XYZ file of C-alpha atoms in Angstrom:
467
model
C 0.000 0.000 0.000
C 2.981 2.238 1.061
C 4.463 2.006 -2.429
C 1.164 2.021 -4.089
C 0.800 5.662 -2.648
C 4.488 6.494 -3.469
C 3.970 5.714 -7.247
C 0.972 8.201 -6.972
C 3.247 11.174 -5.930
C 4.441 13.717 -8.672
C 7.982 14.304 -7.081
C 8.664 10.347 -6.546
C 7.427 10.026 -10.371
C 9.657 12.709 -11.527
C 13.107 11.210 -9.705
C 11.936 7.746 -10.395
C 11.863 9.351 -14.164
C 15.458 11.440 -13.260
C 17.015 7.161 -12.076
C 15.754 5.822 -15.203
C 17.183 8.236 -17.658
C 20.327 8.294 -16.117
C 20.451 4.576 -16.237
C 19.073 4.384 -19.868
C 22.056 6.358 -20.909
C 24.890 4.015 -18.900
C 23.393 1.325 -20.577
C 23.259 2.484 -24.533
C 27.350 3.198 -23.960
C 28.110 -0.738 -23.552
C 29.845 -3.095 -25.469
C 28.662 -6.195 -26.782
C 29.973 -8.455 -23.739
C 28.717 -6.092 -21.204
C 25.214 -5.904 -23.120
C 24.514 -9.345 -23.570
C 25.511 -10.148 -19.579
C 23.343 -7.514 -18.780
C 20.199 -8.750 -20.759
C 20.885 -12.342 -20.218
C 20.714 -11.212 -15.812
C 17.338 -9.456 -16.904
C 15.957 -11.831 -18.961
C 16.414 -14.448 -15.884
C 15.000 -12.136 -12.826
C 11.994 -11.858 -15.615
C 11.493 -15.762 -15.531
C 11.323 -15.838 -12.089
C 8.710 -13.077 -11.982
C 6.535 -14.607 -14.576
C 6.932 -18.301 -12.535
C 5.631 -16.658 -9.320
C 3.272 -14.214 -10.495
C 1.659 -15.373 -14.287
C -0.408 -18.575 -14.143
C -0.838 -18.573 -17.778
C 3.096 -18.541 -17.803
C 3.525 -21.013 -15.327
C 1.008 -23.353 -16.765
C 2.584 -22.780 -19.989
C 5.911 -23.446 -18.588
C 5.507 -26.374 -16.635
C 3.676 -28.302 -19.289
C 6.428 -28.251 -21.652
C 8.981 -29.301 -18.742
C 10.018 -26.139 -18.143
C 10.696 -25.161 -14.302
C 12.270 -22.616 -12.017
C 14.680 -24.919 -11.635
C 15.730 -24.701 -15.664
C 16.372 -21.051 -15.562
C 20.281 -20.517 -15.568
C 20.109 -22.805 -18.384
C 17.108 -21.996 -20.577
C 17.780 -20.400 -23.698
C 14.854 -18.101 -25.499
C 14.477 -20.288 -28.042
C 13.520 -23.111 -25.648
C 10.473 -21.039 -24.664
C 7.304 -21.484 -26.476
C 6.296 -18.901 -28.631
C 2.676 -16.831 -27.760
C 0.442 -14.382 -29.960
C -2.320 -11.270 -28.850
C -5.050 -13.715 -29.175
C -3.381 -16.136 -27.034
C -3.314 -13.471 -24.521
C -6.404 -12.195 -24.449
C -7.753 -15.251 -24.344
C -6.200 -15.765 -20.797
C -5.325 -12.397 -19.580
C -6.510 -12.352 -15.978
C -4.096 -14.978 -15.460
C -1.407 -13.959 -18.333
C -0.642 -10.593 -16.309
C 1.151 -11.128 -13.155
C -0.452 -7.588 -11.568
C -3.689 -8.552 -10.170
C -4.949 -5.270 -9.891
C -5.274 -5.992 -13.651
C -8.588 -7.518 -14.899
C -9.609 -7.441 -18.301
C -12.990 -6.002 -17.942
C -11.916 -3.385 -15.373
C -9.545 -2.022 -18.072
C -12.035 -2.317 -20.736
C -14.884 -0.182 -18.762
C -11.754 2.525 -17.883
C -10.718 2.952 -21.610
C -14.043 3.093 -22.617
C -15.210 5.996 -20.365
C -14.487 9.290 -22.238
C -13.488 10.684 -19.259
C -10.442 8.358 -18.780
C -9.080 10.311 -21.445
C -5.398 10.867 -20.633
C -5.517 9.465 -17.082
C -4.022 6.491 -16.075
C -5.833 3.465 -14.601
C -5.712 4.003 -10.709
C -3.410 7.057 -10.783
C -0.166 4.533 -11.787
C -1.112 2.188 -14.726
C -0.940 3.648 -17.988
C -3.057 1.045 -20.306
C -2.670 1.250 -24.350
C -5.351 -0.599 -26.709
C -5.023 -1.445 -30.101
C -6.158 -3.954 -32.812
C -2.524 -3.876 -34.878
C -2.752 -4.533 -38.593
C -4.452 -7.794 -37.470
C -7.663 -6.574 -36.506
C -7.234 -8.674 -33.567
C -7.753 -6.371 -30.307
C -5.260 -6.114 -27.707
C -4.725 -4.553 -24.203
C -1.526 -3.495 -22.707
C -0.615 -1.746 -19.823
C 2.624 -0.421 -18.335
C 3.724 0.003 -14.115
C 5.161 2.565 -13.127
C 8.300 1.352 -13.336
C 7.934 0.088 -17.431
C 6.640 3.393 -17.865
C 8.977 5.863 -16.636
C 11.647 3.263 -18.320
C 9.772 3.952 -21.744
C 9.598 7.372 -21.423
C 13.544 7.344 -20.748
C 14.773 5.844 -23.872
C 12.123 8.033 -25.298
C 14.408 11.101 -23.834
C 17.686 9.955 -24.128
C 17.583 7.846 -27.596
C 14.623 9.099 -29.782
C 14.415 12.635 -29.057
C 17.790 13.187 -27.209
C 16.238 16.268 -25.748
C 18.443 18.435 -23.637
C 16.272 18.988 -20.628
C 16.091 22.595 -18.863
C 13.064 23.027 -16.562
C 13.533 26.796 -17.448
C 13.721 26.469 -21.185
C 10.571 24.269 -21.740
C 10.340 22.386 -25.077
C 7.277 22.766 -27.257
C 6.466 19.405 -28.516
C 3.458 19.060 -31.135
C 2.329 15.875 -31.564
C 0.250 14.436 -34.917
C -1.837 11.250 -34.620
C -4.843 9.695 -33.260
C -5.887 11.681 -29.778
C -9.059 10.588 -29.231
C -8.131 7.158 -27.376
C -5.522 5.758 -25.215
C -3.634 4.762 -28.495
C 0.842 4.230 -27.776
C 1.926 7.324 -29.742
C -0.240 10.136 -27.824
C 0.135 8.265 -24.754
C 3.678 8.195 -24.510
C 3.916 11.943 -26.479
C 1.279 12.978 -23.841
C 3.096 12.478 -20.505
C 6.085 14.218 -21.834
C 7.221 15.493 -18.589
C 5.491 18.745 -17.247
C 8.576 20.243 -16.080
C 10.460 20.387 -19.321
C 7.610 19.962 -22.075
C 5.165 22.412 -23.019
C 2.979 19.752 -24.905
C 0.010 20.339 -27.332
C -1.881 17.568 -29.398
C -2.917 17.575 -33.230
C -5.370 15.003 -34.203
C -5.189 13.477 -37.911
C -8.656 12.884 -37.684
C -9.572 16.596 -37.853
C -10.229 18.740 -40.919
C -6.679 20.200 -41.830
C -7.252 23.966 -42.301
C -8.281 23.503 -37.958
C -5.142 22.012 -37.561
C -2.624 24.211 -39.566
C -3.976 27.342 -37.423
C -3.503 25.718 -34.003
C 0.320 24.753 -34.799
C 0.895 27.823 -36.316
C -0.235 29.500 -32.859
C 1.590 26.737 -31.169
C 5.096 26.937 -33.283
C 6.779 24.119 -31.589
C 10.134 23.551 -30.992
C 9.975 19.477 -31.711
C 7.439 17.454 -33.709
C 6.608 14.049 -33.342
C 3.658 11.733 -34.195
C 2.848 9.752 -37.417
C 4.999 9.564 -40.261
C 2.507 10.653 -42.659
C 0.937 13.209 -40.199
C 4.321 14.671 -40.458
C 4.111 14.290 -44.158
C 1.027 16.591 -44.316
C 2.342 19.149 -42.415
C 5.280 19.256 -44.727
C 3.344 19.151 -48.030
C 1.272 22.510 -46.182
C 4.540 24.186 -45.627
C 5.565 23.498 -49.106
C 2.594 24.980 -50.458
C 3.013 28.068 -48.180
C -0.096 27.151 -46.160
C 2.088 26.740 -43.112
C 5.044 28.596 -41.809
C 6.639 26.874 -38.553
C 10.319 26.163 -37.887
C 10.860 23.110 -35.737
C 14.456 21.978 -34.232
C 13.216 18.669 -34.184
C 11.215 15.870 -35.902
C 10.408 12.474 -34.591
C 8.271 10.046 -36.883
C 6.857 7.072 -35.697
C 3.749 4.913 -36.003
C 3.394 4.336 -39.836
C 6.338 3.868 -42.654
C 8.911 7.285 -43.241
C 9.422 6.416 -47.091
C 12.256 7.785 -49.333
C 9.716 10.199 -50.135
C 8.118 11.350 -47.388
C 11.559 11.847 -45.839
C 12.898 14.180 -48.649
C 9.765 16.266 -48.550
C 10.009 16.440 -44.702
C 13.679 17.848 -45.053
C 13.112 20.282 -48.390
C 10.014 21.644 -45.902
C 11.286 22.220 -42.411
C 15.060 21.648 -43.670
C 15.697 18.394 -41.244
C 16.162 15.049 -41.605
C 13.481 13.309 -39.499
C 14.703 11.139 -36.999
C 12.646 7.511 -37.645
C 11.507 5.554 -34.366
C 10.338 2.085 -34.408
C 7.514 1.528 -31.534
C 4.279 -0.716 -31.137
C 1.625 -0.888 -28.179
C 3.720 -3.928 -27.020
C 6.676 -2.437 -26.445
C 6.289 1.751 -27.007
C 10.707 2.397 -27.293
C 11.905 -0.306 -29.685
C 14.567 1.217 -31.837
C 15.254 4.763 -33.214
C 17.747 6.111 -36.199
C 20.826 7.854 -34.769
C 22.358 10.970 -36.546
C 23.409 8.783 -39.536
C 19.937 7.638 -40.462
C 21.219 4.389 -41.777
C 19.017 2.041 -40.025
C 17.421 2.197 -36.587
C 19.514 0.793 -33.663
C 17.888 -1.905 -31.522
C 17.230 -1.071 -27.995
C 18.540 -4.187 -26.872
C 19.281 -3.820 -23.383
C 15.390 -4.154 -22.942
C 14.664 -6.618 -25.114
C 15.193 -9.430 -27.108
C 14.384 -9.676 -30.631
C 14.518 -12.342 -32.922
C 14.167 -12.551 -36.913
C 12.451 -15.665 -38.192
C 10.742 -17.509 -41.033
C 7.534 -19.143 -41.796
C 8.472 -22.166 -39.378
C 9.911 -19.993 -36.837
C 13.773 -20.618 -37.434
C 15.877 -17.828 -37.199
C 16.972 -16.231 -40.088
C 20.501 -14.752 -40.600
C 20.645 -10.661 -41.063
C 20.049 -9.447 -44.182
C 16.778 -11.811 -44.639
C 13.072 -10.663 -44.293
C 11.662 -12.256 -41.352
C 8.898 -11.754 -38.963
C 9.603 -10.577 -35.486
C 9.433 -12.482 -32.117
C 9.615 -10.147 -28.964
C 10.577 -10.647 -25.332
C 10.142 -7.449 -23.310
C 12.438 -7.303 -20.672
C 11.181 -4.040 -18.470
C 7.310 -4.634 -18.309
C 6.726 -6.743 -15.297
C 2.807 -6.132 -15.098
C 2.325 -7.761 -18.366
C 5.189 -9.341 -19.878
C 5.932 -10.853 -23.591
C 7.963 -13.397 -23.718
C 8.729 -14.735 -27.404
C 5.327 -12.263 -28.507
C 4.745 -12.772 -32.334
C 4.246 -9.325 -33.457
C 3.591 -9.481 -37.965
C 6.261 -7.002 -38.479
C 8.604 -7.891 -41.043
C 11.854 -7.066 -40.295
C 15.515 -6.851 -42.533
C 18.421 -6.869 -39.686
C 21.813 -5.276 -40.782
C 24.459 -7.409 -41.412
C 27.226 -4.536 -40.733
C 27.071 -2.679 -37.340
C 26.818 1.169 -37.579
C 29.706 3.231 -37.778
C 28.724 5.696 -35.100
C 29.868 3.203 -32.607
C 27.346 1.561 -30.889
C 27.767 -2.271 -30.201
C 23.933 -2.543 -30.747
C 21.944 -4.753 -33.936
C 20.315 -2.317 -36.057
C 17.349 -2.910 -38.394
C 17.851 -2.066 -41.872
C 13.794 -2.402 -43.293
C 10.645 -2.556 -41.772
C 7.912 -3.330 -43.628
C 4.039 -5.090 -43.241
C 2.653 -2.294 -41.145
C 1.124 -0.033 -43.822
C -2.432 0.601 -44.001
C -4.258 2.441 -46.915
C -6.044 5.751 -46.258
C -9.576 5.997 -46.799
C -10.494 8.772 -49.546
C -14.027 10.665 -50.085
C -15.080 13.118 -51.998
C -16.647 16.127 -50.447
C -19.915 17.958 -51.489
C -17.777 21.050 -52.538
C -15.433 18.309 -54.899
C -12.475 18.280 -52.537
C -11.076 14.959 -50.841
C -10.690 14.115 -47.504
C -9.244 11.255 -45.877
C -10.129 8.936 -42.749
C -5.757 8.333 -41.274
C -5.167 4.012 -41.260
C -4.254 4.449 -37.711
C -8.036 5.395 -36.847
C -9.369 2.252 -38.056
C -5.995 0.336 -36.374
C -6.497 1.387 -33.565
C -10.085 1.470 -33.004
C -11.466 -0.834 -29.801
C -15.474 -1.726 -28.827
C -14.949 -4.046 -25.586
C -15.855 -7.616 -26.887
C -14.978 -7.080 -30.084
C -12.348 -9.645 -31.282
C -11.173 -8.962 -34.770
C -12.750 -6.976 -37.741
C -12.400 -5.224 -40.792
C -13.164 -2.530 -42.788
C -14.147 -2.196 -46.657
C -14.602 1.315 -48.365
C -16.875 -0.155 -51.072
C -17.781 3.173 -53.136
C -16.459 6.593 -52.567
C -18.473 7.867 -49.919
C -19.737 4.052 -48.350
C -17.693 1.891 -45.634
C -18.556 -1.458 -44.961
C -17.383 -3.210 -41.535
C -17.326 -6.644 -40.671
C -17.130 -7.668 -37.526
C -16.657 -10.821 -35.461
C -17.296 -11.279 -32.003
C -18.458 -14.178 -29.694
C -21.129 -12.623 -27.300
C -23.985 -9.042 -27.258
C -22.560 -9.304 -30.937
C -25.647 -6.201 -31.442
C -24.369 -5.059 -28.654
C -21.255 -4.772 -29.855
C -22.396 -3.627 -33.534
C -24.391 -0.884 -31.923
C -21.188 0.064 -30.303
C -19.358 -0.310 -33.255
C -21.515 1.798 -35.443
C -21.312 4.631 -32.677
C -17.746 4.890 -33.169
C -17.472 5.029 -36.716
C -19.670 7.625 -36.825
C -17.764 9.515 -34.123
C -14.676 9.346 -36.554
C -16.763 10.459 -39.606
C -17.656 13.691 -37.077
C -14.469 14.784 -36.425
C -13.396 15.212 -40.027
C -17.396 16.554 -40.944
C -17.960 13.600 -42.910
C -21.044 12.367 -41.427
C -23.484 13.592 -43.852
C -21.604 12.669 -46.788
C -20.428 8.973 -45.870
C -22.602 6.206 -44.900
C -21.690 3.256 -42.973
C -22.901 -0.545 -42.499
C -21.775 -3.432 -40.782
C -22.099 -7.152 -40.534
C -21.787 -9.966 -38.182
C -19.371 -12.504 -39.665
C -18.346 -15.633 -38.229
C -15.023 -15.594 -40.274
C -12.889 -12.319 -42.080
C -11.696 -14.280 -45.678
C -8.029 -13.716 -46.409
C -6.899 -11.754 -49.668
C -7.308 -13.720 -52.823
C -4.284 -11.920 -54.006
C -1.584 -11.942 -51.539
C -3.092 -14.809 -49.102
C -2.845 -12.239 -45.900
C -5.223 -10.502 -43.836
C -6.307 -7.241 -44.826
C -7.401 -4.491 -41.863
C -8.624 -2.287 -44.556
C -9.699 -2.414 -47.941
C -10.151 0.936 -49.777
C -12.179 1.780 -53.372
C -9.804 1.545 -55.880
C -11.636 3.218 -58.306
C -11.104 6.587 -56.324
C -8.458 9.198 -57.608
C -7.656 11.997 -55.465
């Protein structure tokens, strides 16, 4: 109860924060040996955790003749590997917090006025349905948090923090939810951020007067958020001068990148994150590739049958999260496909980098406005949109101004459509597209694949539509 109350107060928040940052940075100067002892001594105190604390774990565990007694000789490949569904399925007893219950966190991140708070004062809970239209819950201690936020600090945005000199940080994304980009952007610390959100989900002209007001120092937020502030400034609708730029969320093409820098004249700094794990990896000042923050996790590159592929080869990536002890993934299957570098960088660093990411792109969703100009609904609306219940679903834009949504759930599945419905027409709202595009929805008991590629589409937007 004591600590409980502690990780309520401000001031032992903010020099929890101060120990973590200063530790982050030790840490990223290591060499290879150093690193991997360091990890390996994590990676063990997190198997004991997850023995005494995680049922779902220890069930797991035990049933594959795995015991506490195994630990100084497990490897991660001996561990069985686990997905979001998996999780869900069992997450009472998958978290090893049990102040956490599923349906607790479901009514908190469903009340509008959770917005921004954290689940009793210390928990700060992310939801998302990924590209696989699977919904997820994840939620971060203290501890995990204040961990995140420092390799947020000290590797991403390498801000030079002066509680006098505050920095104005804009952020571009989804707001309206407890989504992992305005989440993490959003408890910037108080002391030396002066913060403001910018939703992607409202009408642009609203959005290129409040930053001009706002002029910030640093952006960060979606890659193509970014992008559309950039193609503004080109076309003289905007005139800001940021210091810094941070993209995250969705892919930084070649493209986006070069219009980013010919507009604010800087090279975006790229950041790899997910709701999983919210401080993955993050370009340094070469921008060759995006250095693996490996002293918090492990990552491994693998194939089809789950062997491990050698750098240089697409694979898809296994996670173990090494800092989140309220809800941790231990060889998590996340459907990001990921190209390791063969070479290390030449800044230094003893850490893997990643050279491509790629299978995270969603399309935008077009219409065509009374008045004949377009407007778009982001991906990362429909990505990360979340009814309690709700297990997996997608979305088909099936003329120009109609969107289709088919959704799959096991029980109050009208319930849950009713729900569903609401919030789609929320979204529409926000970007005044209510009374120009209709909406329906269906109760399926199974989303097809693509004919084409043979994966699972999120969203499927009218072709036909130029814009």
């Amino acid at each position: 109860m004591i600590f409980n109350r502690l990780q309520s107060n401000v001031l032992f928040q903010y020099a929890d924060l101060l120990y973590r940052i200063a530790d982050v940075k030790r840490s990223e100067k290591l060499d290879r040996v150093p690193l991997d002892f360091l990890r390996r001594k994590r990676f063990e105190a997190l198997l004991h955790h997850v023995f005494k604390h995680s049922a779902f774990y220890n069930d797991l565990y035990r049933s594959k003749g795995i015991t506490p007694d195994n630990i100084p000789d497990i490897r991660l490949e001996d561990l069985p590997i686990i997905d979001k569904q998996m999780m869900m399925d069992n997450y009472d007893s998958f978290v090893c917090d049990k102040t956490l219950q599923q349906n607790k966190l479901e009514e908190f991140i469903t009340n509008p006025d959770n917005l921004g708070k954290k689940y009793k004062g210390r928990y700060q809970v992310i939801h998302t349905s990924g590209s696989t239209g699977h919904i997820g819950l994840f939620v971060y201690d203290m501890r995990s948090w204040n961990i995140t936020k420092a390799m947020a600090i000290t590797r991403v945005s390498k801000a030079k923090l002066n509680p006098f000199k505050k920095i104005k940080l804009a952020f571009i994304g989804a707001t309206d939810g407890h989504y992992a980009g305005i989440s993490l952007s959003s408890d910037a610390p108080k002391l030396f951020y002066d913060f403001r959100r910018f939703s992607v989900n409202k009408p642009m002209q609203d959005t290129l007067e409040e930053i001009t007001k706002f002029d910030p120092n640093s952006i960060c937020g979606y890659a193509s958020g970014v992008y559309l502030l950039a193609h503004e400034q080109l076309e003289n609708n905007l005139n800001i001068k940021p210091k810094s730029i941070i993209c995250s969320a969705d892919q930084l093409t070649d493209t986006m990148r070069l219009n980013i820098i010919k507009a604010f004249g800087i090279n975006p700094r790229n950041f790899y994150a997910a709701s999983e794990s919210l401080c993955m990896a993050a370009e340094c000042h070469n921008h060759h590739g995006l250095h693996l923050f490996e002293d918090w996790h492990y990552y491994e590159v693998v194939d089809s049958e789950f062997q491990s592929v050698d750098a240089g080869v697409p694979g898809s990536l296994l996670l173990t999260t090494l800092h989140n002890y309220a809800q941790p993934l231990i060889r998590y299957q996340l459907h990001d496909e990921i190209v390791l570098d063969p070479k290390l960088c030449d800044c230094g660093r003893s850490t893997a980098m990643i050279k491509r990411i790629s299978g995270r792109s969603e399309e935008f969703l077009w219409f065509k406005l009374p008045d004949g100009k377009d407007e778009y609904i982001h991906p990362l609306q429909i990505v990360e949109f979340f009814i309690p219940g709700l297990e997996k679903f997608q979305i088909e834009q099936t003329n120009k101004n109609h969107i289709h949504m088919r959704i799959l759930a096991k029980n109050d599945v009208e319930f849950i459509r009713q729900k569903a419905s609401e919030r789609m027409h929320e979204i529409l709202s926000q970007k005044n597209l209510h009374n120009t595009v209709t909406f329906s929805s269906e109760i399926v008991e199974h989303i097809p694949l693509d004919v084409k590629t043979g994966k699972y589409k999120l969203i499927l937007p009218y072709k036909d539509f130029t814009h």
